[in-house]
């Protein structure tokens, strides 16, 4: 597989043959530019397309009704003005771009620190920064599902959750008024896929026990979700 692999086939291989692909990627760190481009498109395109097909007046009023129903009319009007900005270039392009860069920077820093327990590990922060784009490739699958849902929508009254169709809030139709909406929106099926890819990638890039690799890959999200749920319960 290694002799036939290239940046494009690696993007597919990470999803279909992750173990063999990460084995090759360990020596091909400069290929992550394509994963970076695909991830950024996956982050930006669904949101950009959403605001081109949604009934924006309906969208604004649904947000006001669900999140600003207990504030004064003047504050609601201010919120409407802020919502107008989400339809522009900042809301649909720049914001997801910055958020994705921030996320990858955090993942890379976390992996750079936690993998130091392997004395043979010579990977730098830059190496893990590239690695982090590869493990986020499942988001491209989520983006394709989102675009399909938006394309076949019968009217413009489309829930914003359609941008993340794998989120529990979308799957179980949890309304924005629910106190569990935020947590449910953050739990996405592709996140579990990403955690699995981190585990597989670690097993190929560093010498760690299976148990340690699993802990490094799964602990952050699970701790955040559990803490969030406990706060909601108590």
C-alpha positions as protocol buffer text, in pm:
chain_id: "A"
residue {
  index: 1
  type: UNK
  ca { x: 0 y: 0 z: 0 }
}
residue {
  index: 2
  type: UNK
  ca { x: 281 y: 240 z: 86 }
}
residue {
  index: 3
  type: UNK
  ca { x: 422 y: 254 z: -270 }
}
residue {
  index: 4
  type: UNK
  ca { x: 81 y: 344 z: -412 }
}
residue {
  index: 5
  type: UNK
  ca { x: -22 y: 593 z: -148 }
}
residue {
  index: 6
  type: UNK
  ca { x: -42 y: 963 z: -230 }
}
residue {
  index: 7
  type: UNK
  ca { x: -207 y: 1259 z: -49 }
}
residue {
  index: 8
  type: UNK
  ca { x: -546 y: 1196 z: -210 }
}
residue {
  index: 9
  type: UNK
  ca { x: -553 y: 821 z: -152 }
}
residue {
  index: 10
  type: UNK
  ca { x: -428 y: 882 z: 202 }
}
residue {
  index: 11
  type: UNK
  ca { x: -739 y: 1092 z: 273 }
}
residue {
  index: 12
  type: UNK
  ca { x: -952 y: 793 z: 175 }
}
residue {
  index: 13
  type: UNK
  ca { x: -719 y: 540 z: 336 }
}
residue {
  index: 14
  type: UNK
  ca { x: -742 y: 711 z: 675 }
}
residue {
  index: 15
  type: UNK
  ca { x: -1113 y: 633 z: 672 }
}
residue {
  index: 16
  type: UNK
  ca { x: -1100 y: 287 z: 517 }
}
residue {
  index: 17
  type: UNK
  ca { x: -757 y: 145 z: 610 }
}
residue {
  index: 18
  type: UNK
  ca { x: -638 y: 364 z: 897 }
}
residue {
  index: 19
  type: UNK
  ca { x: -372 y: 134 z: 1039 }
}
residue {
  index: 20
  type: UNK
  ca { x: -182 y: 89 z: 713 }
}
residue {
  index: 21
  type: UNK
  ca { x: -232 y: 453 z: 616 }
}
residue {
  index: 22
  type: UNK
  ca { x: -98 y: 596 z: 941 }
}
residue {
  index: 23
  type: UNK
  ca { x: 202 y: 364 z: 911 }
}
residue {
  index: 24
  type: UNK
  ca { x: 289 y: 535 z: 582 }
}
residue {
  index: 25
  type: UNK
  ca { x: 196 y: 884 z: 705 }
}
residue {
  index: 26
  type: UNK
  ca { x: 450 y: 855 z: 984 }
}
residue {
  index: 27
  type: UNK
  ca { x: 715 y: 922 z: 719 }
}
residue {
  index: 28
  type: UNK
  ca { x: 503 y: 1154 z: 502 }
}
residue {
  index: 29
  type: UNK
  ca { x: 420 y: 1445 z: 733 }
}
residue {
  index: 30
  type: UNK
  ca { x: 417 y: 1693 z: 444 }
}
residue {
  index: 31
  type: UNK
  ca { x: 103 y: 1534 z: 295 }
}
residue {
  index: 32
  type: UNK
  ca { x: -133 y: 1684 z: 552 }
}
residue {
  index: 33
  type: UNK
  ca { x: -190 y: 1995 z: 338 }
}
residue {
  index: 34
  type: UNK
  ca { x: -464 y: 1815 z: 146 }
}
residue {
  index: 35
  type: UNK
  ca { x: -634 y: 1693 z: 463 }
}
residue {
  index: 36
  type: UNK
  ca { x: -619 y: 2054 z: 587 }
}
residue {
  index: 37
  type: UNK
  ca { x: -793 y: 2182 z: 272 }
}
residue {
  index: 38
  type: UNK
  ca { x: -1064 y: 1915 z: 284 }
}
residue {
  index: 39
  type: UNK
  ca { x: -1131 y: 1970 z: 655 }
}
residue {
  index: 40
  type: UNK
  ca { x: -1162 y: 2345 z: 604 }
}
residue {
  index: 41
  type: UNK
  ca { x: -1404 y: 2298 z: 315 }
}
residue {
  index: 42
  type: UNK
  ca { x: -1603 y: 2054 z: 530 }
}
residue {
  index: 43
  type: UNK
  ca { x: -1619 y: 2311 z: 810 }
}
residue {
  index: 44
  type: UNK
  ca { x: -1715 y: 2608 z: 591 }
}
residue {
  index: 45
  type: UNK
  ca { x: -1928 y: 2476 z: 303 }
}
residue {
  index: 46
  type: UNK
  ca { x: -2229 y: 2336 z: 498 }
}
residue {
  index: 47
  type: UNK
  ca { x: -2266 y: 2657 z: 699 }
}
residue {
  index: 48
  type: UNK
  ca { x: -2224 y: 2873 z: 388 }
}
residue {
  index: 49
  type: UNK
  ca { x: -2480 y: 2667 z: 198 }
}
residue {
  index: 50
  type: UNK
  ca { x: -2720 y: 2661 z: 494 }
}
residue {
  index: 51
  type: UNK
  ca { x: -2752 y: 3040 z: 498 }
}
residue {
  index: 52
  type: UNK
  ca { x: -2821 y: 3036 z: 125 }
}
residue {
  index: 53
  type: UNK
  ca { x: -3116 y: 2796 z: 147 }
}
residue {
  index: 54
  type: UNK
  ca { x: -3270 y: 2874 z: 486 }
}
residue {
  index: 55
  type: UNK
  ca { x: -3560 y: 3116 z: 527 }
}
residue {
  index: 56
  type: UNK
  ca { x: -3348 y: 3365 z: 715 }
}
residue {
  index: 57
  type: UNK
  ca { x: -3643 y: 3555 z: 865 }
}
residue {
  index: 58
  type: UNK
  ca { x: -3777 y: 3228 z: 1002 }
}
residue {
  index: 59
  type: UNK
  ca { x: -3428 y: 3140 z: 1129 }
}
residue {
  index: 60
  type: UNK
  ca { x: -3393 y: 3468 z: 1316 }
}
residue {
  index: 61
  type: UNK
  ca { x: -3733 y: 3446 z: 1479 }
}
residue {
  index: 62
  type: UNK
  ca { x: -3680 y: 3083 z: 1583 }
}
residue {
  index: 63
  type: UNK
  ca { x: -3352 y: 3178 z: 1752 }
}
residue {
  index: 64
  type: UNK
  ca { x: -3513 y: 3476 z: 1925 }
}
residue {
  index: 65
  type: UNK
  ca { x: -3804 y: 3262 z: 2043 }
}
residue {
  index: 66
  type: UNK
  ca { x: -3581 y: 2985 z: 2180 }
}
residue {
  index: 67
  type: UNK
  ca { x: -3293 y: 3182 z: 2331 }
}
residue {
  index: 68
  type: UNK
  ca { x: -3410 y: 3540 z: 2388 }
}
residue {
  index: 69
  type: UNK
  ca { x: -3773 y: 3501 z: 2492 }
}
residue {
  index: 70
  type: UNK
  ca { x: -3709 y: 3632 z: 2844 }
}
residue {
  index: 71
  type: UNK
  ca { x: -3528 y: 3954 z: 2752 }
}
residue {
  index: 72
  type: UNK
  ca { x: -3661 y: 4299 z: 2669 }
}
residue {
  index: 73
  type: UNK
  ca { x: -3775 y: 4394 z: 2316 }
}
residue {
  index: 74
  type: UNK
  ca { x: -3472 y: 4622 z: 2274 }
}
residue {
  index: 75
  type: UNK
  ca { x: -3237 y: 4335 z: 2361 }
}
residue {
  index: 76
  type: UNK
  ca { x: -3422 y: 4111 z: 2120 }
}
residue {
  index: 77
  type: UNK
  ca { x: -3373 y: 4372 z: 1848 }
}
residue {
  index: 78
  type: UNK
  ca { x: -3001 y: 4384 z: 1924 }
}
residue {
  index: 79
  type: UNK
  ca { x: -2990 y: 4005 z: 1897 }
}
residue {
  index: 80
  type: UNK
  ca { x: -3157 y: 4026 z: 1555 }
}
residue {
  index: 81
  type: UNK
  ca { x: -2881 y: 4261 z: 1444 }
}
residue {
  index: 82
  type: UNK
  ca { x: -2614 y: 4019 z: 1562 }
}
residue {
  index: 83
  type: UNK
  ca { x: -2787 y: 3734 z: 1382 }
}
residue {
  index: 84
  type: UNK
  ca { x: -2771 y: 3930 z: 1058 }
}
residue {
  index: 85
  type: UNK
  ca { x: -2393 y: 3912 z: 1084 }
}
residue {
  index: 86
  type: UNK
  ca { x: -2399 y: 3531 z: 1085 }
}
residue {
  index: 87
  type: UNK
  ca { x: -2519 y: 3542 z: 725 }
}
residue {
  index: 88
  type: UNK
  ca { x: -2208 y: 3734 z: 616 }
}
residue {
  index: 89
  type: UNK
  ca { x: -1853 y: 3634 z: 535 }
}
residue {
  index: 90
  type: UNK
  ca { x: -1743 y: 3647 z: 900 }
}
residue {
  index: 91
  type: UNK
  ca { x: -2013 y: 3412 z: 1023 }
}
residue {
  index: 92
  type: UNK
  ca { x: -1999 y: 3159 z: 742 }
}
residue {
  index: 93
  type: UNK
  ca { x: -1631 y: 3152 z: 645 }
}
residue {
  index: 94
  type: UNK
  ca { x: -1394 y: 3322 z: 887 }
}
residue {
  index: 95
  type: UNK
  ca { x: -1550 y: 3195 z: 1212 }
}
residue {
  index: 96
  type: UNK
  ca { x: -1543 y: 2821 z: 1124 }
}
residue {
  index: 97
  type: UNK
  ca { x: -1193 y: 2866 z: 980 }
}
residue {
  index: 98
  type: UNK
  ca { x: -1062 y: 3013 z: 1305 }
}
residue {
  index: 99
  type: UNK
  ca { x: -1250 y: 2760 z: 1518 }
}
residue {
  index: 100
  type: UNK
  ca { x: -1103 y: 2469 z: 1323 }
}
residue {
  index: 101
  type: UNK
  ca { x: -749 y: 2607 z: 1346 }
}
residue {
  index: 102
  type: UNK
  ca { x: -796 y: 2651 z: 1720 }
}
residue {
  index: 103
  type: UNK
  ca { x: -929 y: 2297 z: 1762 }
}
residue {
  index: 104
  type: UNK
  ca { x: -641 y: 2142 z: 1569 }
}
residue {
  index: 105
  type: UNK
  ca { x: -388 y: 2350 z: 1762 }
}
residue {
  index: 106
  type: UNK
  ca { x: -533 y: 2221 z: 2090 }
}
residue {
  index: 107
  type: UNK
  ca { x: -538 y: 1858 z: 1972 }
}
residue {
  index: 108
  type: UNK
  ca { x: -177 y: 1885 z: 1852 }
}
residue {
  index: 109
  type: UNK
  ca { x: -64 y: 2035 z: 2181 }
}
residue {
  index: 110
  type: UNK
  ca { x: -245 y: 1768 z: 2379 }
}
residue {
  index: 111
  type: UNK
  ca { x: -91 y: 1485 z: 2175 }
}
residue {
  index: 112
  type: UNK
  ca { x: 254 y: 1645 z: 2183 }
}
residue {
  index: 113
  type: UNK
  ca { x: 242 y: 1647 z: 2564 }
}
residue {
  index: 114
  type: UNK
  ca { x: 75 y: 1312 z: 2634 }
}
residue {
  index: 115
  type: UNK
  ca { x: 296 y: 1112 z: 2396 }
}
residue {
  index: 116
  type: UNK
  ca { x: 614 y: 1224 z: 2576 }
}
residue {
  index: 117
  type: UNK
  ca { x: 577 y: 916 z: 2794 }
}
residue {
  index: 118
  type: UNK
  ca { x: 726 y: 724 z: 2501 }
}
residue {
  index: 119
  type: UNK
  ca { x: 1104 y: 782 z: 2532 }
}
residue {
  index: 120
  type: UNK
  ca { x: 1148 y: 690 z: 2164 }
}
residue {
  index: 121
  type: UNK
  ca { x: 897 y: 952 z: 2047 }
}
residue {
  index: 122
  type: UNK
  ca { x: 1070 y: 1214 z: 1831 }
}
residue {
  index: 123
  type: UNK
  ca { x: 756 y: 1370 z: 1683 }
}
residue {
  index: 124
  type: UNK
  ca { x: 739 y: 1748 z: 1717 }
}
residue {
  index: 125
  type: UNK
  ca { x: 439 y: 1973 z: 1771 }
}
residue {
  index: 126
  type: UNK
  ca { x: 435 y: 2034 z: 1396 }
}
residue {
  index: 127
  type: UNK
  ca { x: 414 y: 1660 z: 1330 }
}
residue {
  index: 128
  type: UNK
  ca { x: 115 y: 1626 z: 1562 }
}
residue {
  index: 129
  type: UNK
  ca { x: -40 y: 1935 z: 1404 }
}
residue {
  index: 130
  type: UNK
  ca { x: -36 y: 1752 z: 1071 }
}
residue {
  index: 131
  type: UNK
  ca { x: -155 y: 1430 z: 1236 }
}
residue {
  index: 132
  type: UNK
  ca { x: -455 y: 1616 z: 1378 }
}
residue {
  index: 133
  type: UNK
  ca { x: -586 y: 1705 z: 1032 }
}
residue {
  index: 134
  type: UNK
  ca { x: -585 y: 1338 z: 935 }
}
residue {
  index: 135
  type: UNK
  ca { x: -786 y: 1224 z: 1237 }
}
residue {
  index: 136
  type: UNK
  ca { x: -1052 y: 1488 z: 1162 }
}
residue {
  index: 137
  type: UNK
  ca { x: -1124 y: 1343 z: 817 }
}
residue {
  index: 138
  type: UNK
  ca { x: -1456 y: 1190 z: 939 }
}
residue {
  index: 139
  type: UNK
  ca { x: -1591 y: 1545 z: 948 }
}
residue {
  index: 140
  type: UNK
  ca { x: -1587 y: 1535 z: 567 }
}
residue {
  index: 141
  type: UNK
  ca { x: -1838 y: 1250 z: 580 }
}
residue {
  index: 142
  type: UNK
  ca { x: -2056 y: 1456 z: 813 }
}
residue {
  index: 143
  type: UNK
  ca { x: -2030 y: 1752 z: 576 }
}
residue {
  index: 144
  type: UNK
  ca { x: -2148 y: 1540 z: 282 }
}
residue {
  index: 145
  type: UNK
  ca { x: -2449 y: 1422 z: 484 }
}
residue {
  index: 146
  type: UNK
  ca { x: -2528 y: 1782 z: 576 }
}
residue {
  index: 147
  type: UNK
  ca { x: -2509 y: 1901 z: 217 }
}
residue {
  index: 148
  type: UNK
  ca { x: -2740 y: 1618 z: 111 }
}
residue {
  index: 149
  type: UNK
  ca { x: -2996 y: 1710 z: 375 }
}
residue {
  index: 150
  type: UNK
  ca { x: -2983 y: 2077 z: 280 }
}
residue {
  index: 151
  type: UNK
  ca { x: -3005 y: 2004 z: -92 }
}
residue {
  index: 152
  type: UNK
  ca { x: -3316 y: 1788 z: -60 }
}
residue {
  index: 153
  type: UNK
  ca { x: -3492 y: 2013 z: 195 }
}
residue {
  index: 154
  type: UNK
  ca { x: -3846 y: 2088 z: 79 }
}
residue {
  index: 155
  type: UNK
  ca { x: -3864 y: 2440 z: 224 }
}
residue {
  index: 156
  type: UNK
  ca { x: -3648 y: 2704 z: 387 }
}
residue {
  index: 157
  type: UNK
  ca { x: -3748 y: 2626 z: 744 }
}
residue {
  index: 158
  type: UNK
  ca { x: -3448 y: 2407 z: 816 }
}
residue {
  index: 159
  type: UNK
  ca { x: -3309 y: 2354 z: 1164 }
}
residue {
  index: 160
  type: UNK
  ca { x: -2954 y: 2480 z: 1211 }
}
residue {
  index: 161
  type: UNK
  ca { x: -2874 y: 2129 z: 1336 }
}
residue {
  index: 162
  type: UNK
  ca { x: -2887 y: 2016 z: 973 }
}
residue {
  index: 163
  type: UNK
  ca { x: -2528 y: 2141 z: 955 }
}
residue {
  index: 164
  type: UNK
  ca { x: -2436 y: 1860 z: 1199 }
}
residue {
  index: 165
  type: UNK
  ca { x: -2670 y: 1572 z: 1110 }
}
residue {
  index: 166
  type: UNK
  ca { x: -2467 y: 1324 z: 1316 }
}
residue {
  index: 167
  type: UNK
  ca { x: -2517 y: 1522 z: 1637 }
}
residue {
  index: 168
  type: UNK
  ca { x: -2745 y: 1367 z: 1897 }
}
residue {
  index: 169
  type: UNK
  ca { x: -2954 y: 1685 z: 1901 }
}
residue {
  index: 170
  type: UNK
  ca { x: -3040 y: 1630 z: 1533 }
}
residue {
  index: 171
  type: UNK
  ca { x: -3080 y: 1252 z: 1555 }
}
residue {
  index: 172
  type: UNK
  ca { x: -3318 y: 1273 z: 1852 }
}
residue {
  index: 173
  type: UNK
  ca { x: -3479 y: 1604 z: 1749 }
}
residue {
  index: 174
  type: UNK
  ca { x: -3387 y: 1777 z: 2076 }
}
residue {
  index: 175
  type: UNK
  ca { x: -3528 y: 2132 z: 2063 }
}
residue {
  index: 176
  type: UNK
  ca { x: -3304 y: 2437 z: 2122 }
}
residue {
  index: 177
  type: UNK
  ca { x: -3515 y: 2522 z: 2427 }
}
residue {
  index: 178
  type: UNK
  ca { x: -3398 y: 2205 z: 2604 }
}
residue {
  index: 179
  type: UNK
  ca { x: -3123 y: 2239 z: 2863 }
}
residue {
  index: 180
  type: UNK
  ca { x: -2964 y: 1932 z: 2705 }
}
residue {
  index: 181
  type: UNK
  ca { x: -2947 y: 2084 z: 2358 }
}
residue {
  index: 182
  type: UNK
  ca { x: -2591 y: 2219 z: 2392 }
}
residue {
  index: 183
  type: UNK
  ca { x: -2449 y: 1890 z: 2516 }
}
residue {
  index: 184
  type: UNK
  ca { x: -2642 y: 1687 z: 2259 }
}
residue {
  index: 185
  type: UNK
  ca { x: -2518 y: 1918 z: 1982 }
}
residue {
  index: 186
  type: UNK
  ca { x: -2158 y: 1861 z: 2084 }
}
residue {
  index: 187
  type: UNK
  ca { x: -2184 y: 1481 z: 2077 }
}
residue {
  index: 188
  type: UNK
  ca { x: -2141 y: 1376 z: 1716 }
}
residue {
  index: 189
  type: UNK
  ca { x: -2094 y: 1029 z: 1572 }
}
residue {
  index: 190
  type: UNK
  ca { x: -1789 y: 1137 z: 1374 }
}
residue {
  index: 191
  type: UNK
  ca { x: -1625 y: 1249 z: 1698 }
}
residue {
  index: 192
  type: UNK
  ca { x: -1618 y: 885 z: 1811 }
}
residue {
  index: 193
  type: UNK
  ca { x: -1470 y: 797 z: 1471 }
}
residue {
  index: 194
  type: UNK
  ca { x: -1205 y: 1065 z: 1522 }
}
residue {
  index: 195
  type: UNK
  ca { x: -1119 y: 930 z: 1868 }
}
residue {
  index: 196
  type: UNK
  ca { x: -1080 y: 584 z: 1716 }
}
residue {
  index: 197
  type: UNK
  ca { x: -848 y: 725 z: 1448 }
}
residue {
  index: 198
  type: UNK
  ca { x: -638 y: 895 z: 1716 }
}
residue {
  index: 199
  type: UNK
  ca { x: -603 y: 558 z: 1888 }
}
residue {
  index: 200
  type: UNK
  ca { x: -504 y: 384 z: 1563 }
}
residue {
  index: 201
  type: UNK
  ca { x: -267 y: 664 z: 1468 }
}
residue {
  index: 202
  type: UNK
  ca { x: -96 y: 658 z: 1806 }
}
residue {
  index: 203
  type: UNK
  ca { x: -45 y: 284 z: 1775 }
}
residue {
  index: 204
  type: UNK
  ca { x: 150 y: 347 z: 1453 }
}
residue {
  index: 205
  type: UNK
  ca { x: 339 y: 664 z: 1545 }
}
residue {
  index: 206
  type: UNK
  ca { x: 455 y: 596 z: 1900 }
}
residue {
  index: 207
  type: UNK
  ca { x: 537 y: 301 z: 2125 }
}
residue {
  index: 208
  type: UNK
  ca { x: 253 y: 301 z: 2376 }
}
residue {
  index: 209
  type: UNK
  ca { x: 50 y: 25 z: 2530 }
}
residue {
  index: 210
  type: UNK
  ca { x: -298 y: -29 z: 2392 }
}
residue {
  index: 211
  type: UNK
  ca { x: -451 y: 88 z: 2718 }
}
residue {
  index: 212
  type: UNK
  ca { x: -253 y: 414 z: 2724 }
}
residue {
  index: 213
  type: UNK
  ca { x: -334 y: 488 z: 2361 }
}
residue {
  index: 214
  type: UNK
  ca { x: -706 y: 435 z: 2430 }
}
residue {
  index: 215
  type: UNK
  ca { x: -690 y: 663 z: 2736 }
}
residue {
  index: 216
  type: UNK
  ca { x: -515 y: 939 z: 2543 }
}
residue {
  index: 217
  type: UNK
  ca { x: -759 y: 912 z: 2251 }
}
residue {
  index: 218
  type: UNK
  ca { x: -1089 y: 889 z: 2437 }
}
residue {
  index: 219
  type: UNK
  ca { x: -1046 y: 1062 z: 2773 }
}
residue {
  index: 220
  type: UNK
  ca { x: -1074 y: 1435 z: 2682 }
}
residue {
  index: 221
  type: UNK
  ca { x: -1413 y: 1421 z: 2508 }
}
residue {
  index: 222
  type: UNK
  ca { x: -1560 y: 1169 z: 2750 }
}
residue {
  index: 223
  type: UNK
  ca { x: -1453 y: 1375 z: 3052 }
}
residue {
  index: 224
  type: UNK
  ca { x: -1595 y: 1694 z: 2899 }
}
residue {
  index: 225
  type: UNK
  ca { x: -1927 y: 1529 z: 2811 }
}
residue {
  index: 226
  type: UNK
  ca { x: -1960 y: 1358 z: 3150 }
}
residue {
  index: 227
  type: UNK
  ca { x: -1880 y: 1680 z: 3339 }
}
residue {
  index: 228
  type: UNK
  ca { x: -2130 y: 1871 z: 3126 }
}
residue {
  index: 229
  type: UNK
  ca { x: -2400 y: 1611 z: 3192 }
}
residue {
  index: 230
  type: UNK
  ca { x: -2334 y: 1619 z: 3568 }
}
residue {
  index: 231
  type: UNK
  ca { x: -2366 y: 1998 z: 3569 }
}
residue {
  index: 232
  type: UNK
  ca { x: -2702 y: 1968 z: 3394 }
}
residue {
  index: 233
  type: UNK
  ca { x: -2821 y: 1704 z: 3639 }
}
residue {
  index: 234
  type: UNK
  ca { x: -2706 y: 1876 z: 3955 }
}
